[in-house]
Amino acid sequence: MPDSDVRAHLKNLYAVSDDPWNTCSSPYERGKFAQTIACLPRPRYKLGLEVGCGVGALSVKLAPRCDILIAMDCTDQAVRTALAQNDLTNVSFVVGEAPRDWPDHPPDLVILSEVLYFMTDAESAGLALRLVHDCTAQCHVVLVNWLGDTGKIGGAVAAQRLIAQLAASHDHFVAANGAQFRIDLLARRGTSLAVA
Ligand SMILES: C[S@@+](CC[C@H](N)C(=O)[O-])C[C@H]1O[C@@H](n2cnc3c(N)ncnc32)[C@H](O)[C@@H]1O
């Protein structure tokens, strides 16, 4: 989890490049990260979890909005680079695979940026269970997905899959839907997207 083909593919990508998606240098990524941060409904979160943090380019932007941020990636080379590049006192970069690995304490923010389309249906379903049972009731979930060809399932399909898996428990809001990427927010039904 992710399955062994996907894991091998990710490992290969990080073997030939420190930053396979140019997340630290691309103006497109910078703009997308700024929009992601702008979509966060609360000014501050106690415990953020960023799944699939890569080399930490978005983590750097999330850190000032979280008391503690756990930035997790299943590819150890990505985490090594993130650790070498960043010295953020409130961020823990860890090797881990969602949904199997999860923080000991329930996060009140979960960021899923460009990671859902690496997951199988079963992994996405397992992630939905984590979001229901292992997050605070006030938790905000942010989905960021590229709409171009991923070579796997599309970003929109991956987002809709998780949204459907959470339909019984979470309200869904489209925060941004452009030509290149979309951002979706999910919050437990009956809770607010406003400042808690
Ligand atoms: C396209 S990069 C996205 C990096 C960053 N989140 C961003 O938005 O730029 C996807 C990252 O997710 C990681 N990844 C894929 N599936 C994962 C999983 N199930 N758990 C943790 N990390 C995962 C990959 O190793 C890769 O570094």
Coordinates of N, CA and C and ligand atoms in Angstrom, one line a residue:
M1 N 0.8 -1.2 0.0 CA 0.0 0.0 0.0 C 0.9 1.3 0.0
P2 N 1.1 2.0 -1.1 CA 0.6 1.7 -2.4 C 1.1 0.3 -2.9
D3 N 0.4 -0.2 -3.9 CA 0.8 -1.6 -4.4 C 2.2 -1.5 -4.9
S4 N 2.8 -2.8 -5.0 CA 4.3 -2.8 -5.2 C 4.7 -2.2 -6.6
D5 N 3.9 -2.2 -7.6 CA 4.2 -1.6 -8.9 C 4.3 -0.1 -8.7
V6 N 3.4 0.5 -8.0 CA 3.4 1.9 -7.8 C 4.6 2.3 -6.9
R7 N 4.8 1.5 -5.9 CA 5.9 1.8 -5.0 C 7.3 1.8 -5.8
A8 N 7.4 0.8 -6.6 CA 8.6 0.7 -7.4 C 8.8 1.9 -8.4
H9 N 7.6 2.2 -9.0 CA 7.6 3.4 -9.9 C 8.1 4.7 -9.2
L10 N 7.5 4.9 -7.9 CA 7.9 6.0 -7.2 C 9.4 6.0 -6.8
K11 N 9.8 4.8 -6.4 CA 11.3 4.7 -6.0 C 12.2 5.0 -7.2
N12 N 11.8 4.6 -8.4 CA 12.6 4.8 -9.6 C 12.6 6.3 -9.9
L13 N 11.4 7.0 -9.7 CA 11.4 8.4 -10.0 C 12.3 9.2 -9.1
Y14 N 12.3 8.8 -7.8 CA 13.2 9.5 -6.9 C 14.7 9.1 -7.0
A15 N 14.9 7.9 -7.7 CA 16.3 7.5 -7.9 C 17.0 8.4 -9.0
V16 N 16.2 8.9 -9.9 CA 16.8 9.7 -11.0 C 16.7 11.2 -10.8
S17 N 15.8 11.6 -9.8 CA 15.7 13.0 -9.6 C 15.3 13.2 -8.1
D18 N 16.0 14.2 -7.5 CA 15.7 14.6 -6.1 C 14.2 15.1 -6.0
D19 N 13.7 15.7 -7.0 CA 12.4 16.3 -7.0 C 11.7 16.1 -8.3
P20 N 11.1 14.8 -8.5 CA 10.6 14.4 -9.8 C 9.6 15.3 -10.4
W21 N 8.8 16.0 -9.6 CA 7.7 16.9 -10.1 C 8.1 18.4 -10.0
N22 N 9.4 18.6 -9.8 CA 9.9 20.0 -9.7 C 9.0 20.9 -8.7
T23 N 8.7 20.3 -7.6 CA 7.8 21.0 -6.7 C 8.5 22.2 -6.0
C24 N 9.8 22.1 -6.0 CA 10.5 23.2 -5.3 C 10.8 24.4 -6.3
S25 N 10.7 24.2 -7.6 CA 11.2 25.2 -8.5 C 10.1 25.6 -9.5
S26 N 9.0 24.9 -9.7 CA 8.1 25.2 -10.8 C 7.1 26.3 -10.3
P27 N 7.0 27.4 -11.2 CA 6.0 28.4 -10.9 C 4.6 27.9 -10.8
Y28 N 4.3 26.9 -11.6 CA 2.9 26.3 -11.5 C 2.7 25.7 -10.1
E29 N 3.7 24.9 -9.6 CA 3.5 24.3 -8.3 C 3.4 25.4 -7.2
R30 N 4.2 26.5 -7.4 CA 4.2 27.6 -6.4 C 2.8 28.2 -6.3
G31 N 2.2 28.4 -7.5 CA 0.9 29.0 -7.6 C -0.2 28.1 -7.0
K32 N 0.0 26.8 -7.3 CA -1.0 25.8 -6.7 C -0.9 25.7 -5.2
F33 N 0.4 25.7 -4.7 CA 0.6 25.7 -3.3 C -0.1 26.9 -2.6
A34 N 0.1 28.1 -3.2 CA -0.4 29.3 -2.7 C -2.0 29.2 -2.6
Q35 N -2.5 28.6 -3.6 CA -4.0 28.5 -3.7 C -4.4 27.5 -2.6
T36 N -3.7 26.4 -2.4 CA -4.0 25.4 -1.4 C -4.0 26.0 0.0
I37 N -3.0 26.8 0.3 CA -2.9 27.5 1.6 C -4.1 28.5 1.7
A38 N -4.4 29.2 0.7 CA -5.5 30.2 0.7 C -6.8 29.5 1.0
C39 N -7.0 28.2 0.6 CA -8.2 27.5 0.8 C -8.4 27.0 2.2
L40 N -7.4 27.0 3.1 CA -7.5 26.5 4.4 C -8.5 27.3 5.2
P41 N -9.6 26.7 5.7 CA -10.7 27.5 6.3 C -10.3 28.1 7.6
R42 N -9.4 27.5 8.4 CA -9.0 28.0 9.7 C -7.6 28.7 9.6
P43 N -7.4 29.7 10.4 CA -6.1 30.3 10.4 C -5.0 29.4 10.9
R44 N -5.4 28.5 11.9 CA -4.4 27.6 12.5 C -5.0 26.3 12.9
Y45 N -4.1 25.3 12.8 CA -4.5 23.9 13.2 C -3.6 23.4 14.2
K46 N -4.1 22.5 15.1 CA -3.2 21.9 16.2 C -2.3 20.9 15.6
L47 N -2.8 19.9 14.8 CA -2.0 18.8 14.3 C -2.4 18.6 12.8
G48 N -1.5 18.9 11.9 CA -1.7 18.7 10.5 C -1.0 17.4 10.1
L49 N -1.7 16.7 9.2 CA -1.1 15.5 8.6 C -1.0 15.8 7.1
E50 N 0.1 15.7 6.5 CA 0.3 15.8 5.0 C 0.7 14.5 4.5
V51 N -0.2 13.9 3.8 CA 0.1 12.5 3.2 C 0.7 12.7 1.8
G52 N 1.9 12.0 1.6 CA 2.6 12.2 0.3 C 3.2 13.5 0.2
C53 N 4.0 13.9 1.2 CA 4.6 15.2 1.3 C 5.7 15.4 0.2
G54 N 6.2 14.3 -0.4 CA 7.3 14.5 -1.3 C 8.5 15.1 -0.6
V55 N 9.2 16.0 -1.2 CA 10.4 16.6 -0.7 C 10.1 17.8 0.2
G56 N 8.8 18.1 0.5 CA 8.4 19.0 1.5 C 8.1 20.4 1.0
A57 N 7.9 20.6 -0.3 CA 7.7 22.0 -0.8 C 6.4 22.6 -0.3
L58 N 5.4 21.8 -0.2 CA 4.1 22.3 0.4 C 4.2 22.3 1.9
S59 N 4.9 21.4 2.5 CA 5.1 21.3 4.0 C 5.6 22.7 4.5
V60 N 6.5 23.3 3.8 CA 7.1 24.6 4.2 C 6.0 25.6 4.3
K61 N 5.0 25.6 3.4 CA 3.9 26.6 3.4 C 2.9 26.2 4.5
L62 N 2.7 24.9 4.8 CA 1.7 24.5 5.7 C 2.2 24.7 7.2
A63 N 3.5 24.7 7.4 CA 4.1 24.7 8.7 C 3.6 25.9 9.6
P64 N 3.6 27.1 9.0 CA 3.2 28.3 9.8 C 1.7 28.2 10.2
R65 N 0.9 27.3 9.6 CA -0.5 27.3 9.9 C -0.8 26.1 10.9
C66 N 0.2 25.4 11.3 CA 0.0 24.2 12.2 C 0.9 24.4 13.4
D67 N 0.3 24.0 14.6 CA 1.2 23.9 15.8 C 2.3 22.8 15.5
I68 N 1.7 21.6 15.0 CA 2.6 20.5 14.6 C 2.2 20.0 13.3
L69 N 3.1 19.7 12.4 CA 2.8 19.1 11.1 C 3.6 17.8 11.0
I70 N 2.8 16.7 10.7 CA 3.5 15.5 10.4 C 3.4 15.3 8.9
A71 N 4.5 15.3 8.2 CA 4.6 15.3 6.8 C 5.2 13.9 6.4
M72 N 4.3 13.1 5.8 CA 4.6 11.6 5.6 C 4.7 11.3 4.1
D73 N 5.7 10.5 3.8 CA 5.8 10.0 2.4 C 6.2 8.5 2.4
C74 N 5.7 7.8 1.5 CA 6.0 6.3 1.5 C 7.4 6.1 0.8
T75 N 8.0 7.1 0.2 CA 9.3 6.9 -0.5 C 10.4 7.4 0.3
D76 N 11.3 6.6 0.8 CA 12.2 7.0 1.8 C 13.2 8.1 1.2
Q77 N 13.5 8.0 -0.1 CA 14.4 9.0 -0.7 C 13.7 10.4 -0.6
A78 N 12.4 10.5 -0.8 CA 11.8 11.8 -0.7 C 11.9 12.3 0.7
V79 N 11.7 11.5 1.7 CA 11.8 12.0 3.1 C 13.2 12.4 3.4
R80 N 14.2 11.6 2.9 CA 15.6 12.0 3.1 C 15.9 13.4 2.6
T81 N 15.4 13.7 1.3 CA 15.6 15.0 0.7 C 14.9 16.1 1.5
A82 N 13.6 15.8 1.9 CA 12.9 16.7 2.7 C 13.6 17.1 4.0
L83 N 14.2 16.1 4.6 CA 14.9 16.4 5.9 C 16.2 17.2 5.6
A84 N 16.9 16.9 4.5 CA 18.1 17.6 4.2 C 17.9 19.0 3.8
Q85 N 16.7 19.3 3.3 CA 16.4 20.6 2.7 C 15.7 21.5 3.8
N86 N 15.1 20.9 4.8 CA 14.3 21.7 5.6 C 14.7 21.6 7.1
D87 N 14.5 22.7 7.8 CA 14.9 22.7 9.2 C 13.7 23.4 10.0
L88 N 12.6 22.8 9.9 CA 11.4 23.4 10.5 C 11.1 22.7 11.8
T89 N 11.1 23.5 12.9 CA 11.1 22.9 14.2 C 9.7 22.2 14.5
N90 N 8.6 22.7 13.9 CA 7.3 22.1 14.2 C 6.9 21.0 13.2
V91 N 7.8 20.6 12.3 CA 7.5 19.6 11.3 C 8.3 18.3 11.5
S92 N 7.6 17.2 11.5 CA 8.2 15.9 11.5 C 8.1 15.3 10.1
F93 N 9.2 15.1 9.4 CA 9.1 14.3 8.1 C 9.3 12.9 8.5
V94 N 8.4 12.0 8.0 CA 8.4 10.6 8.4 C 8.1 9.7 7.2
V95 N 8.8 8.6 7.1 CA 8.5 7.6 6.1 C 7.2 6.9 6.6
G96 N 6.2 6.8 5.7 CA 5.0 6.1 6.1 C 4.0 6.1 4.9
E97 N 3.2 5.0 4.9 CA 2.2 4.8 3.9 C 0.8 4.9 4.4
A98 N 0.1 5.9 3.9 CA -1.3 6.0 4.3 C -2.1 5.0 3.3
P99 N -3.2 4.4 3.9 CA -3.8 4.6 5.2 C -3.2 3.7 6.3
R100 N -2.2 2.8 5.9 CA -1.7 1.9 7.0 C -1.1 2.7 8.1
D101 N -0.3 3.7 7.8 CA 0.4 4.4 8.9 C -0.4 5.7 9.1
W102 N -0.5 6.1 10.4 CA -1.3 7.2 10.8 C -0.7 7.8 12.1
P103 N -0.9 9.0 12.4 CA -0.3 9.6 13.7 C -1.0 9.0 14.9
D104 N -0.3 8.9 16.0 CA -0.9 8.4 17.2 C -2.1 9.3 17.7
H105 N -1.9 10.6 17.4 CA -3.0 11.6 17.9 C -3.8 12.0 16.6
P106 N -5.1 12.2 16.8 CA -5.9 12.5 15.6 C -5.7 13.9 15.1
P107 N -5.4 14.0 13.8 CA -5.1 15.3 13.2 C -6.4 16.1 13.1
D108 N -6.3 17.5 13.1 CA -7.5 18.3 12.7 C -7.3 18.9 11.3
L109 N -6.3 18.5 10.6 CA -6.1 18.9 9.2 C -5.4 17.8 8.5
V110 N -6.0 17.3 7.4 CA -5.3 16.3 6.6 C -5.2 16.9 5.1
I111 N -4.0 16.9 4.7 CA -3.7 17.4 3.3 C -3.4 16.2 2.4
L112 N -4.2 16.1 1.3 CA -3.9 15.0 0.4 C -3.7 15.7 -1.0
S113 N -2.5 16.1 -1.2 CA -2.1 16.9 -2.4 C -1.4 16.0 -3.4
E114 N -2.0 15.7 -4.5 CA -1.4 14.9 -5.6 C -1.0 13.5 -5.1
V115 N -1.8 12.9 -4.3 CA -1.5 11.6 -3.8 C -2.6 10.5 -4.0
L116 N -3.8 11.0 -4.2 CA -5.0 10.0 -4.2 C -4.9 9.1 -5.4
Y117 N -4.4 9.6 -6.6 CA -4.4 8.8 -7.8 C -3.3 7.7 -7.8
F118 N -2.5 7.7 -6.7 CA -1.6 6.6 -6.6 C -2.2 5.4 -5.8
M119 N -3.4 5.7 -5.3 CA -4.0 4.6 -4.4 C -5.0 3.8 -5.2
T120 N -5.1 2.5 -4.7 CA -6.2 1.6 -5.2 C -7.5 2.0 -4.6
D121 N -8.6 1.4 -5.1 CA -9.9 1.6 -4.5 C -9.9 1.2 -3.0
A122 N -9.2 0.1 -2.7 CA -9.2 -0.4 -1.4 C -8.4 0.6 -0.5
E123 N -7.3 1.1 -1.0 CA -6.6 2.0 -0.2 C -7.3 3.3 0.1
S124 N -8.0 3.8 -0.9 CA -8.8 5.0 -0.8 C -10.0 4.7 0.3
A125 N -10.5 3.5 0.2 CA -11.6 3.2 1.2 C -11.0 3.1 2.6
G126 N -9.8 2.6 2.7 CA -9.1 2.5 4.0 C -8.8 3.9 4.5
L127 N -8.4 4.8 3.6 CA -8.2 6.2 3.9 C -9.5 6.9 4.4
A128 N -10.6 6.6 3.8 CA -11.8 7.1 4.2 C -12.2 6.7 5.6
L129 N -11.9 5.5 6.0 CA -12.1 5.0 7.3 C -11.2 5.8 8.3
R130 N -10.0 6.0 7.9 CA -9.1 6.8 8.8 C -9.7 8.2 9.0
L131 N -10.2 8.8 8.0 CA -10.7 10.2 8.1 C -12.0 10.2 8.9
V132 N -12.7 9.1 9.0 CA -13.9 9.0 9.8 C -13.5 8.8 11.3
H133 N -12.6 7.8 11.5 CA -12.4 7.3 12.8 C -11.2 7.8 13.5
D134 N -10.2 8.3 12.8 CA -8.9 8.7 13.4 C -8.5 10.1 13.2
C135 N -9.5 11.0 13.0 CA -9.3 12.4 12.9 C -10.2 13.1 13.9
T136 N -10.0 14.3 14.3 CA -10.9 15.0 15.2 C -12.2 15.3 14.5
A137 N -13.2 15.5 15.3 CA -14.6 15.8 14.7 C -14.5 17.1 13.8
Q138 N -13.6 18.0 14.2 CA -13.6 19.3 13.5 C -12.6 19.2 12.3
C139 N -12.1 18.1 12.0 CA -11.0 18.0 11.0 C -11.4 18.5 9.6
H140 N -10.5 19.2 9.0 CA -10.7 19.6 7.6 C -9.8 18.7 6.7
V141 N -10.3 18.3 5.6 CA -9.6 17.4 4.7 C -9.5 18.2 3.4
V142 N -8.3 18.3 2.9 CA -8.1 19.1 1.7 C -7.5 18.2 0.6
L143 N -8.2 18.1 -0.5 CA -7.8 17.3 -1.7 C -7.3 18.2 -2.8
V144 N -6.1 18.0 -3.3 CA -5.6 18.7 -4.4 C -5.2 17.7 -5.5
N145 N -5.8 17.9 -6.7 CA -5.6 17.0 -7.7 C -5.4 17.6 -9.1
W146 N -4.3 17.2 -9.7 CA -4.0 17.6 -11.1 C -5.1 17.0 -12.0
L147 N -5.5 17.7 -13.0 CA -6.6 17.2 -13.9 C -6.0 16.6 -15.2
G148 N -4.7 16.7 -15.4 CA -4.1 16.1 -16.6 C -3.9 14.6 -16.5
D149 N -3.2 14.1 -17.5 CA -3.0 12.6 -17.5 C -2.0 12.2 -16.4
T150 N -2.4 11.3 -15.5 CA -1.5 10.9 -14.4 C -0.8 9.6 -14.8
G151 N -1.3 8.9 -15.9 CA -0.8 7.6 -16.2 C -1.5 6.5 -15.3
K152 N -2.4 7.0 -14.4 CA -3.2 6.1 -13.5 C -4.6 6.6 -13.7
I153 N -5.4 6.4 -12.6 CA -6.7 7.0 -12.7 C -6.5 8.5 -12.6
G154 N -7.5 9.3 -13.2 CA -7.3 10.7 -13.2 C -7.5 11.3 -11.8
G155 N -7.0 12.6 -11.7 CA -7.2 13.3 -10.4 C -8.6 13.5 -10.0
A156 N -9.4 13.9 -11.0 CA -10.8 14.1 -10.7 C -11.5 12.8 -10.3
V157 N -11.2 11.7 -10.9 CA -11.8 10.4 -10.6 C -11.4 10.1 -9.1
A158 N -10.1 10.3 -8.9 CA -9.6 9.9 -7.5 C -10.2 10.8 -6.4
A159 N -10.4 12.1 -6.7 CA -11.1 12.9 -5.8 C -12.5 12.5 -5.6
Q160 N -13.3 12.2 -6.7 CA -14.7 11.8 -6.6 C -14.8 10.5 -5.8
R161 N -13.8 9.6 -6.0 CA -13.9 8.3 -5.3 C -13.9 8.5 -3.8
L162 N -12.9 9.3 -3.3 CA -12.9 9.6 -1.9 C -14.1 10.3 -1.4
I163 N -14.5 11.3 -2.2 CA -15.7 12.1 -1.8 C -16.9 11.1 -1.7
A164 N -17.1 10.2 -2.6 CA -18.2 9.2 -2.5 C -18.0 8.3 -1.3
Q165 N -16.8 7.9 -1.0 CA -16.5 7.0 0.1 C -16.9 7.7 1.4
L166 N -16.9 9.0 1.4 CA -17.2 9.8 2.6 C -18.5 10.4 2.6
A167 N -19.3 10.1 1.6 CA -20.6 10.8 1.4 C -21.5 10.7 2.6
A168 N -21.5 9.6 3.4 CA -22.4 9.4 4.5 C -22.0 10.2 5.7
S169 N -20.7 10.7 5.8 CA -20.2 11.3 7.0 C -19.7 12.8 6.8
H170 N -19.4 13.1 5.6 CA -18.7 14.4 5.3 C -19.5 15.3 4.3
D171 N -19.5 16.6 4.5 CA -19.9 17.5 3.5 C -18.7 17.8 2.6
H172 N -19.1 18.1 1.4 CA -18.0 18.4 0.4 C -18.2 19.8 -0.2
F173 N -17.1 20.5 -0.4 CA -17.1 21.8 -1.0 C -16.0 21.9 -2.0
V174 N -16.4 22.4 -3.2 CA -15.3 22.6 -4.2 C -14.7 24.0 -3.9
A175 N -13.4 24.0 -3.6 CA -12.7 25.2 -3.3 C -12.1 25.9 -4.5
A176 N -11.7 25.1 -5.5 CA -11.1 25.6 -6.7 C -11.2 24.6 -7.8
N177 N -11.6 25.0 -9.0 CA -11.8 24.0 -10.1 C -11.3 24.7 -11.4
G178 N -10.1 24.7 -11.6 CA -9.5 25.4 -12.8 C -9.3 24.4 -13.9
A179 N -8.5 24.9 -14.9 CA -8.2 24.0 -16.1 C -7.2 23.0 -15.7
Q180 N -6.3 23.3 -14.8 CA -5.2 22.3 -14.5 C -5.3 21.5 -13.2
F181 N -6.0 22.1 -12.2 CA -6.1 21.3 -11.0 C -7.4 21.7 -10.3
R182 N -7.8 20.8 -9.3 CA -9.0 21.2 -8.5 C -8.6 21.0 -7.1
I183 N -9.3 21.7 -6.2 CA -9.1 21.6 -4.8 C -10.5 21.4 -4.1
D184 N -10.6 20.3 -3.3 CA -11.8 20.0 -2.7 C -11.6 20.0 -1.2
L185 N -12.6 20.5 -0.4 CA -12.6 20.4 1.0 C -13.7 19.5 1.5
L186 N -13.3 18.8 2.6 CA -14.3 17.9 3.2 C -14.3 18.2 4.7
A187 N -15.5 18.2 5.3 CA -15.6 18.4 6.7 C -16.8 17.5 7.2
R188 N -16.6 17.0 8.4 CA -17.6 16.2 9.0 C -19.0 16.9 9.0
R189 N -20.0 16.1 8.6 CA -21.3 16.7 8.5 C -21.7 17.3 9.9
G190 N -22.3 18.5 9.8 CA -22.7 19.1 11.1 C -21.7 20.0 11.7
T191 N -20.4 19.9 11.2 CA -19.4 20.8 11.7 C -19.2 22.0 10.6
S192 N -18.4 22.9 11.0 CA -18.4 24.1 10.2 C -17.0 24.2 9.5
L193 N -17.0 24.9 8.3 CA -15.7 25.1 7.7 C -15.2 26.4 8.2
A194 N -15.9 27.1 9.1 CA -15.5 28.4 9.6 C -14.5 28.2 10.8
V195 N -14.0 29.2 11.3 CA -13.1 29.2 12.4 C -13.7 28.4 13.6
A196 N -13.0 27.4 14.1 CA -13.6 26.6 15.2 C -13.2 27.3 16.6
Ligands
LIG1 C1 3.1 13.8 -7.0 S1 4.0 13.7 -5.4 C2 3.1 15.0 -4.6 C3 4.0 15.8 -3.6 C4 3.3 16.9 -2.9 N1 2.3 16.4 -2.0 C5 2.8 17.9 -3.8 O1 1.6 18.2 -3.8 O2 3.5 18.5 -4.6 C6 3.2 12.3 -4.7 C7 3.9 11.8 -3.4 O3 3.1 10.9 -2.7 C8 3.9 9.8 -2.2 N2 2.9 8.7 -2.0 C9 2.2 8.0 -2.9 N3 1.3 7.2 -2.3 C10 1.5 7.4 -1.0 C11 0.9 6.8 0.2 N4 -0.1 5.8 0.1 N5 1.3 7.2 1.4 C12 2.3 8.1 1.5 N6 2.9 8.7 0.5 C13 2.5 8.3 -0.8 C14 4.9 9.6 -3.3 O4 6.1 8.9 -2.8 C15 5.2 11.0 -3.8 O5 6.3 11.6 -3.1

